Amino acid sequence: MDRLDAMRAFVTVVSEGAFTRAADRLDMSPQLVSKYVSQLEEHLGVRLLNRTTRQIHLTEAGASYHQRAQQVLHDIEDMECQIGDLQTEARGLLRISAPVSFAIRHMAPMLSEYQKAHPGVGIDLQLNDRKVDVVEEGFDVVLRIGHLKSSSLIAKRIAPIRMAVCASPDYLKQNGTPKHLEDLQGHRYLRYSYIELDSNQPLHRWLLNNGQNDRNGITSNNGDVLVEAAIGGAGIALQPTFISGPAIKEGKLKVILQEYEPEPMGLYAVYAHRQLLASKVRSFVDFIDGYFGDPPYWD
């Protein structure tokens, strides 16, 4: 016995006042409707209906059960309608994880515009530069910067991320301007602790072999700190232009070794499923796609 089908049959018999009319409304045979009600009574261990040849009457237990059953069926219908609305109209709380510096510098205007277009969506934005687990930590969308490896997650590329080697004019004047990678030897390196180095790229290979052992530089898990340190003359930084771009345009930082720049990384929107994707997630991914431009406005 399907308990919900049996409950629905019972409630319909009561509302229609007859098994035949209930059968017509449910588009099933009167025999099946009667069978459902009998199975429900057997399951509950009580008689719900007193039947005569012409009428049906609720027992005391039947009247009590009918009231509760109506509410249960109404709640289920209401829940299904709400879930359907979530699929057609963007609603609900959208949990997003994003890199700290990128979010602080570039996400507030975008989120404001997104909510104007989708007022039914609330935003819970968590900032973290570590790699969060989309599923385990309960995020709807994770914005991630890097060269993503294959996984079971869905990743949509949103914008290119250029990495520039830069230092302040004063630092370069005092310590010399490197023209080749070997010229970096002896310079102070401002190292981002979460950087993923690729030995196939010459600059990354030099940093793997040399930059990790520079005890005179600065290591930090925040790019803004390193860019400010570079502006202050603390050393040479390899940082994304979404952080360093304004200082470069203002002349506070000078780009060096451009011919050795690593291949651009990507800003990706990462989420768990492509099928039956909630509208709040789909609408956000569609909105952010192309929002920053290609090349992005900070370049």
mmCIF file of C-alpha atoms in Angstrom:
data_model
loop_
_atom_site.group_PDB
_atom_site.id
_atom_site.type_symbol
_atom_site.label_atom_id
_atom_site.label_comp_id
_atom_site.label_asym_id
_atom_site.label_seq_id
_atom_site.Cartn_x
_atom_site.Cartn_y
_atom_site.Cartn_z
ATOM 1 C CA MET A 1 0.000 0.000 0.000
ATOM 2 C CA ASP A 2 1.168 3.489 -0.859
ATOM 3 C CA ARG A 3 0.206 5.341 2.275
ATOM 4 C CA LEU A 4 -0.146 8.738 0.590
ATOM 5 C CA ASP A 5 -2.311 7.302 -2.200
ATOM 6 C CA ALA A 6 -4.478 5.560 0.394
ATOM 7 C CA MET A 7 -4.750 8.749 2.445
ATOM 8 C CA ARG A 8 -5.668 10.732 -0.681
ATOM 9 C CA ALA A 9 -8.318 8.144 -1.603
ATOM 10 C CA PHE A 10 -9.844 8.291 1.884
ATOM 11 C CA VAL A 11 -9.958 12.105 1.958
ATOM 12 C CA THR A 12 -11.499 12.208 -1.517
ATOM 13 C CA VAL A 13 -14.188 9.662 -0.581
ATOM 14 C CA VAL A 14 -15.145 11.805 2.404
ATOM 15 C CA SER A 15 -15.234 15.039 0.405
ATOM 16 C CA GLU A 16 -17.200 13.468 -2.481
ATOM 17 C CA GLY A 17 -19.500 11.421 -0.237
ATOM 18 C CA ALA A 18 -19.272 8.300 -2.404
ATOM 19 C CA PHE A 19 -16.684 5.828 -3.687
ATOM 20 C CA THR A 20 -17.825 6.179 -7.302
ATOM 21 C CA ARG A 21 -17.510 9.977 -7.353
ATOM 22 C CA ALA A 22 -14.143 9.744 -5.606
ATOM 23 C CA ALA A 23 -13.015 7.240 -8.254
ATOM 24 C CA ASP A 24 -14.023 9.617 -11.054
ATOM 25 C CA ARG A 25 -12.131 12.481 -9.436
ATOM 26 C CA LEU A 26 -9.006 10.367 -8.877
ATOM 27 C CA ASP A 27 -9.265 8.745 -12.303
ATOM 28 C CA MET A 28 -9.208 5.199 -10.939
ATOM 29 C CA SER A 29 -11.740 2.379 -10.510
ATOM 30 C CA PRO A 30 -14.170 2.347 -7.535
ATOM 31 C CA GLN A 31 -12.759 -1.067 -6.611
ATOM 32 C CA LEU A 32 -9.225 0.376 -6.273
ATOM 33 C CA VAL A 33 -10.504 3.302 -4.177
ATOM 34 C CA SER A 34 -12.303 0.872 -1.880
ATOM 35 C CA LYS A 35 -9.192 -1.296 -1.669
ATOM 36 C CA TYR A 36 -7.053 1.705 -0.670
ATOM 37 C CA VAL A 37 -9.465 2.699 2.117
ATOM 38 C CA SER A 38 -9.696 -0.878 3.403
ATOM 39 C CA GLN A 39 -5.886 -1.207 3.430
ATOM 40 C CA LEU A 40 -5.597 2.090 5.287
ATOM 41 C CA GLU A 41 -8.075 0.888 7.931
ATOM 42 C CA GLU A 42 -6.173 -2.363 8.259
ATOM 43 C CA HIS A 43 -2.884 -0.496 8.607
ATOM 44 C CA LEU A 44 -4.293 1.810 11.289
ATOM 45 C CA GLY A 45 -6.214 -0.957 13.035
ATOM 46 C CA VAL A 46 -9.440 1.083 13.208
ATOM 47 C CA ARG A 47 -12.580 1.526 11.137
ATOM 48 C CA LEU A 48 -12.627 4.948 9.479
ATOM 49 C CA LEU A 49 -15.925 4.715 7.595
ATOM 50 C CA ASN A 50 -19.271 3.069 8.237
ATOM 51 C CA ARG A 51 -20.667 2.084 4.855
ATOM 52 C CA THR A 52 -24.292 1.504 3.858
ATOM 53 C CA THR A 53 -25.682 0.857 0.417
ATOM 54 C CA ARG A 54 -26.471 4.549 -0.003
ATOM 55 C CA GLN A 55 -24.249 6.520 2.349
ATOM 56 C CA ILE A 56 -20.930 6.574 4.136
ATOM 57 C CA HIS A 57 -20.396 7.970 7.622
ATOM 58 C CA LEU A 58 -17.181 8.882 9.394
ATOM 59 C CA THR A 59 -16.458 7.089 12.625
ATOM 60 C CA GLU A 60 -14.996 9.056 15.510
ATOM 61 C CA ALA A 61 -11.553 7.777 14.591
ATOM 62 C CA GLY A 62 -12.289 8.538 10.925
ATOM 63 C CA ALA A 63 -13.227 12.132 11.677
ATOM 64 C CA SER A 64 -10.018 12.674 13.657
ATOM 65 C CA TYR A 65 -7.865 11.008 10.997
ATOM 66 C CA HIS A 66 -9.614 12.923 8.182
ATOM 67 C CA GLN A 67 -8.735 16.270 9.729
ATOM 68 C CA ARG A 68 -5.070 15.333 10.128
ATOM 69 C CA ALA A 69 -4.882 13.687 6.700
ATOM 70 C CA GLN A 70 -6.258 16.784 4.998
ATOM 71 C CA GLN A 71 -3.558 18.890 6.663
ATOM 72 C CA VAL A 72 -0.803 16.459 5.686
ATOM 73 C CA LEU A 73 -1.892 16.396 2.038
ATOM 74 C CA HIS A 74 -2.212 20.180 2.009
ATOM 75 C CA ASP A 75 1.301 20.559 3.460
ATOM 76 C CA ILE A 76 2.740 18.196 0.839
ATOM 77 C CA GLU A 77 1.036 20.086 -1.985
ATOM 78 C CA ASP A 78 2.247 23.400 -0.585
ATOM 79 C CA MET A 79 5.802 22.086 -0.240
ATOM 80 C CA GLU A 80 5.838 20.815 -3.827
ATOM 81 C CA CYS A 81 4.560 24.158 -5.081
ATOM 82 C CA GLN A 82 7.304 25.989 -3.195
ATOM 83 C CA ILE A 83 9.971 23.665 -4.567
ATOM 84 C CA GLY A 84 8.569 24.218 -8.041
ATOM 85 C CA ASP A 85 8.754 27.968 -7.528
ATOM 86 C CA LEU A 86 12.421 27.647 -6.553
ATOM 87 C CA GLN A 87 13.070 25.992 -9.908
ATOM 88 C CA THR A 88 11.245 28.601 -11.973
ATOM 89 C CA GLU A 89 11.881 31.795 -10.008
ATOM 90 C CA ALA A 90 15.174 32.525 -8.281
ATOM 91 C CA ARG A 91 14.414 32.440 -4.561
ATOM 92 C CA GLY A 92 16.064 31.366 -1.331
ATOM 93 C CA LEU A 93 19.451 31.826 0.332
ATOM 94 C CA LEU A 94 22.473 31.583 -1.972
ATOM 95 C CA ARG A 95 25.656 30.559 -0.128
ATOM 96 C CA ILE A 96 28.810 31.710 -1.924
ATOM 97 C CA SER A 97 32.470 31.227 -1.094
ATOM 98 C CA ALA A 98 34.979 33.589 -2.723
ATOM 99 C CA PRO A 99 38.659 34.610 -2.436
ATOM 100 C CA VAL A 100 39.187 37.383 0.104
ATOM 101 C CA SER A 101 40.908 40.078 -1.946
ATOM 102 C CA PHE A 102 38.840 39.488 -5.058
ATOM 103 C CA ALA A 103 35.551 39.672 -3.157
ATOM 104 C CA ILE A 104 36.484 42.810 -1.231
ATOM 105 C CA ARG A 105 37.607 44.630 -4.360
ATOM 106 C CA HIS A 106 35.139 43.449 -6.992
ATOM 107 C CA MET A 107 32.073 41.607 -5.700
ATOM 108 C CA ALA A 108 29.985 44.145 -3.762
ATOM 109 C CA PRO A 109 28.699 46.083 -6.826
ATOM 110 C CA MET A 110 28.062 42.837 -8.698
ATOM 111 C CA LEU A 111 26.055 41.315 -5.832
ATOM 112 C CA SER A 112 24.036 44.505 -5.481
ATOM 113 C CA GLU A 113 23.121 44.446 -9.178
ATOM 114 C CA TYR A 114 22.324 40.731 -9.012
ATOM 115 C CA GLN A 115 19.897 41.224 -6.127
ATOM 116 C CA LYS A 116 18.170 44.067 -7.947
ATOM 117 C CA ALA A 117 17.531 41.619 -10.795
ATOM 118 C CA HIS A 118 16.620 38.753 -8.422
ATOM 119 C CA PRO A 119 15.102 40.286 -5.268
ATOM 120 C CA GLY A 120 13.919 36.903 -3.985
ATOM 121 C CA VAL A 121 17.494 35.697 -3.401
ATOM 122 C CA GLY A 122 19.395 36.332 -0.174
ATOM 123 C CA ILE A 123 23.199 36.224 -0.183
ATOM 124 C CA ASP A 124 25.491 34.556 2.361
ATOM 125 C CA LEU A 125 29.031 35.403 1.193
ATOM 126 C CA GLN A 126 31.935 33.733 2.990
ATOM 127 C CA LEU A 127 35.480 34.884 2.192
ATOM 128 C CA ASN A 128 38.307 32.371 2.279
ATOM 129 C CA ASP A 129 41.433 31.839 0.181
ATOM 130 C CA ARG A 130 41.714 28.143 0.996
ATOM 131 C CA LYS A 131 40.013 25.563 -1.196
ATOM 132 C CA VAL A 132 36.658 24.943 0.423
ATOM 133 C CA ASP A 133 34.632 21.785 -0.169
ATOM 134 C CA VAL A 134 31.514 22.786 -2.104
ATOM 135 C CA VAL A 135 29.407 19.836 -0.963
ATOM 136 C CA GLU A 136 30.733 19.160 2.544
ATOM 137 C CA GLU A 137 30.628 22.827 3.588
ATOM 138 C CA GLY A 138 27.200 23.426 2.055
ATOM 139 C CA PHE A 139 28.013 26.098 -0.532
ATOM 140 C CA ASP A 140 25.846 26.646 -3.603
ATOM 141 C CA VAL A 141 28.627 28.311 -5.613
ATOM 142 C CA VAL A 142 32.353 28.655 -4.998
ATOM 143 C CA LEU A 143 34.403 31.245 -6.894
ATOM 144 C CA ARG A 144 37.873 29.831 -7.391
ATOM 145 C CA ILE A 145 41.000 31.216 -9.057
ATOM 146 C CA GLY A 146 43.583 28.958 -10.678
ATOM 147 C CA HIS A 147 44.086 26.255 -13.278
ATOM 148 C CA LEU A 148 41.356 23.843 -12.244
ATOM 149 C CA LYS A 149 41.927 20.108 -12.406
ATOM 150 C CA SER A 150 39.215 17.726 -13.560
ATOM 151 C CA SER A 151 36.716 16.674 -10.913
ATOM 152 C CA SER A 152 33.095 15.673 -10.480
ATOM 153 C CA LEU A 153 32.180 19.331 -9.903
ATOM 154 C CA ILE A 154 30.969 21.708 -12.598
ATOM 155 C CA ALA A 155 33.310 24.658 -13.276
ATOM 156 C CA LYS A 156 32.389 27.591 -15.532
ATOM 157 C CA ARG A 157 35.162 29.999 -16.523
ATOM 158 C CA ILE A 158 34.108 33.564 -15.737
ATOM 159 C CA ALA A 159 37.174 35.711 -16.522
ATOM 160 C CA PRO A 160 40.924 35.468 -17.169
ATOM 161 C CA ILE A 161 43.265 36.325 -14.298
ATOM 162 C CA ARG A 162 46.596 37.867 -15.298
ATOM 163 C CA MET A 163 49.551 37.471 -12.951
ATOM 164 C CA ALA A 164 52.100 40.304 -13.085
ATOM 165 C CA VAL A 165 55.587 40.543 -11.594
ATOM 166 C CA CYS A 166 55.930 43.985 -10.086
ATOM 167 C CA ALA A 167 57.898 46.154 -7.681
ATOM 168 C CA SER A 168 57.977 49.806 -6.694
ATOM 169 C CA PRO A 169 60.114 52.220 -8.764
ATOM 170 C CA ASP A 170 62.105 53.084 -5.617
ATOM 171 C CA TYR A 171 62.887 49.422 -4.928
ATOM 172 C CA LEU A 172 64.037 48.870 -8.506
ATOM 173 C CA LYS A 173 66.118 52.026 -8.417
ATOM 174 C CA GLN A 174 67.917 50.891 -5.275
ATOM 175 C CA ASN A 175 68.254 47.185 -6.145
ATOM 176 C CA GLY A 176 68.274 47.090 -9.941
ATOM 177 C CA THR A 177 65.619 45.994 -12.440
ATOM 178 C CA PRO A 178 65.773 42.289 -13.310
ATOM 179 C CA LYS A 179 65.825 41.633 -17.044
ATOM 180 C CA HIS A 180 66.077 37.823 -16.888
ATOM 181 C CA LEU A 181 65.005 35.200 -14.364
ATOM 182 C CA GLU A 182 68.544 34.678 -13.106
ATOM 183 C CA ASP A 183 68.622 38.394 -12.247
ATOM 184 C CA LEU A 184 66.037 37.692 -9.507
ATOM 185 C CA GLN A 185 68.750 36.065 -7.429
ATOM 186 C CA GLY A 186 69.408 38.195 -4.375
ATOM 187 C CA HIS A 187 66.146 40.146 -4.608
ATOM 188 C CA ARG A 188 63.538 40.010 -1.858
ATOM 189 C CA TYR A 189 60.469 38.021 -2.905
ATOM 190 C CA LEU A 190 56.997 38.710 -1.501
ATOM 191 C CA ARG A 191 55.452 35.258 -1.505
ATOM 192 C CA TYR A 192 51.748 34.362 -1.503
ATOM 193 C CA SER A 193 51.466 31.223 0.612
ATOM 194 C CA TYR A 194 48.546 29.684 -1.338
ATOM 195 C CA ILE A 195 50.178 30.052 -4.765
ATOM 196 C CA GLU A 196 50.163 26.919 -6.934
ATOM 197 C CA LEU A 197 53.423 26.752 -8.852
ATOM 198 C CA ASP A 198 53.622 24.920 -12.188
ATOM 199 C CA SER A 199 57.096 23.596 -12.981
ATOM 200 C CA ASN A 200 56.285 23.752 -16.714
ATOM 201 C CA GLN A 201 56.321 27.561 -16.604
ATOM 202 C CA PRO A 202 59.810 29.157 -16.376
ATOM 203 C CA LEU A 203 58.983 31.777 -13.728
ATOM 204 C CA HIS A 204 57.177 29.248 -11.558
ATOM 205 C CA ARG A 205 60.092 26.832 -11.955
ATOM 206 C CA TRP A 206 62.535 29.527 -10.795
ATOM 207 C CA LEU A 207 60.317 30.270 -7.774
ATOM 208 C CA LEU A 208 60.104 26.567 -6.925
ATOM 209 C CA ASN A 209 63.883 26.259 -6.986
ATOM 210 C CA ASN A 210 64.778 29.610 -5.433
ATOM 211 C CA GLY A 211 61.885 31.695 -4.131
ATOM 212 C CA GLN A 212 60.860 29.204 -1.463
ATOM 213 C CA ASN A 213 64.202 29.625 0.319
ATOM 214 C CA ASP A 214 64.198 33.445 0.441
ATOM 215 C CA ARG A 215 64.200 34.157 4.174
ATOM 216 C CA ASN A 216 64.623 37.904 3.656
ATOM 217 C CA GLY A 217 61.273 38.331 1.905
ATOM 218 C CA ILE A 218 57.706 38.276 3.187
ATOM 219 C CA THR A 219 55.218 35.420 3.074
ATOM 220 C CA SER A 220 51.497 36.045 3.526
ATOM 221 C CA ASN A 221 48.189 34.348 2.773
ATOM 222 C CA ASN A 222 46.716 37.695 1.638
ATOM 223 C CA GLY A 223 47.573 39.345 -1.660
ATOM 224 C CA ASP A 224 46.542 42.848 -0.600
ATOM 225 C CA VAL A 225 49.182 42.802 2.131
ATOM 226 C CA LEU A 226 51.846 41.758 -0.366
ATOM 227 C CA VAL A 227 50.866 44.432 -2.897
ATOM 228 C CA GLU A 228 50.978 47.130 -0.211
ATOM 229 C CA ALA A 229 54.361 45.798 0.898
ATOM 230 C CA ALA A 230 55.589 45.980 -2.693
ATOM 231 C CA ILE A 231 54.348 49.575 -2.994
ATOM 232 C CA GLY A 232 56.305 50.326 0.180
ATOM 233 C CA GLY A 233 59.501 48.961 -1.366
ATOM 234 C CA ALA A 234 59.675 45.630 0.466
ATOM 235 C CA GLY A 235 60.465 43.546 -2.602
ATOM 236 C CA ILE A 236 59.129 41.917 -5.774
ATOM 237 C CA ALA A 237 55.632 40.435 -5.895
ATOM 238 C CA LEU A 238 53.839 38.107 -8.298
ATOM 239 C CA GLN A 239 50.200 39.104 -7.876
ATOM 240 C CA PRO A 240 46.997 39.141 -9.935
ATOM 241 C CA THR A 241 46.202 42.421 -11.620
ATOM 242 C CA PHE A 242 42.770 42.536 -9.990
ATOM 243 C CA ILE A 243 44.775 43.509 -6.871
ATOM 244 C CA SER A 244 47.866 45.215 -8.300
ATOM 245 C CA GLY A 245 46.194 46.886 -11.312
ATOM 246 C CA PRO A 246 45.338 50.256 -9.686
ATOM 247 C CA ALA A 247 48.872 50.646 -8.273
ATOM 248 C CA ILE A 248 50.354 49.786 -11.676
ATOM 249 C CA LYS A 249 48.128 52.376 -13.427
ATOM 250 C CA GLU A 250 49.063 55.018 -10.834
ATOM 251 C CA GLY A 251 52.792 54.307 -11.235
ATOM 252 C CA LYS A 252 53.197 53.047 -7.671
ATOM 253 C CA LEU A 253 54.259 49.660 -9.054
ATOM 254 C CA LYS A 254 56.197 48.834 -12.204
ATOM 255 C CA VAL A 255 55.658 45.612 -14.145
ATOM 256 C CA ILE A 256 58.880 43.719 -14.859
ATOM 257 C CA LEU A 257 59.800 40.488 -16.644
ATOM 258 C CA GLN A 258 56.663 40.627 -18.793
ATOM 259 C CA GLU A 259 58.072 38.090 -21.232
ATOM 260 C CA TYR A 260 58.179 35.587 -18.337
ATOM 261 C CA GLU A 261 54.629 36.172 -17.102
ATOM 262 C CA PRO A 262 52.815 32.898 -16.359
ATOM 263 C CA GLU A 263 49.865 31.916 -18.500
ATOM 264 C CA PRO A 264 46.704 33.635 -17.225
ATOM 265 C CA MET A 265 44.700 31.669 -14.698
ATOM 266 C CA GLY A 266 40.917 31.688 -14.648
ATOM 267 C CA LEU A 267 38.187 32.860 -12.312
ATOM 268 C CA TYR A 268 35.723 29.965 -12.135
ATOM 269 C CA ALA A 269 32.255 29.500 -10.718
ATOM 270 C CA VAL A 270 32.238 25.993 -9.254
ATOM 271 C CA TYR A 271 29.049 24.151 -8.272
ATOM 272 C CA ALA A 272 27.954 20.608 -7.641
ATOM 273 C CA HIS A 273 25.356 19.617 -10.256
ATOM 274 C CA ARG A 274 24.360 20.510 -13.787
ATOM 275 C CA GLN A 275 20.993 18.701 -13.746
ATOM 276 C CA LEU A 276 18.048 19.979 -11.659
ATOM 277 C CA LEU A 277 20.095 23.057 -10.832
ATOM 278 C CA ALA A 278 18.289 25.433 -8.473
ATOM 279 C CA SER A 279 17.256 28.665 -10.185
ATOM 280 C CA LYS A 280 19.147 30.760 -7.613
ATOM 281 C CA VAL A 281 22.380 29.021 -8.660
ATOM 282 C CA ARG A 282 21.628 29.096 -12.380
ATOM 283 C CA SER A 283 20.648 32.757 -12.293
ATOM 284 C CA PHE A 284 23.815 33.717 -10.383
ATOM 285 C CA VAL A 285 26.149 31.801 -12.704
ATOM 286 C CA ASP A 286 24.424 33.292 -15.760
ATOM 287 C CA PHE A 287 24.620 36.783 -14.231
ATOM 288 C CA ILE A 288 28.297 36.663 -13.329
ATOM 289 C CA ASP A 289 29.293 35.118 -16.673
ATOM 290 C CA GLY A 290 30.717 38.031 -18.670
ATOM 291 C CA TYR A 291 30.060 40.566 -15.898
ATOM 292 C CA PHE A 292 33.745 41.454 -15.445
ATOM 293 C CA GLY A 293 34.549 41.463 -19.189
ATOM 294 C CA ASP A 294 37.217 39.697 -21.267
ATOM 295 C CA PRO A 295 39.705 41.221 -20.810
ATOM 296 C CA PRO A 296 38.316 42.210 -17.408
ATOM 297 C CA TYR A 297 37.891 45.882 -16.543
ATOM 298 C CA TRP A 298 40.802 45.859 -14.056
ATOM 299 C CA ASP A 299 43.199 45.162 -16.941
#
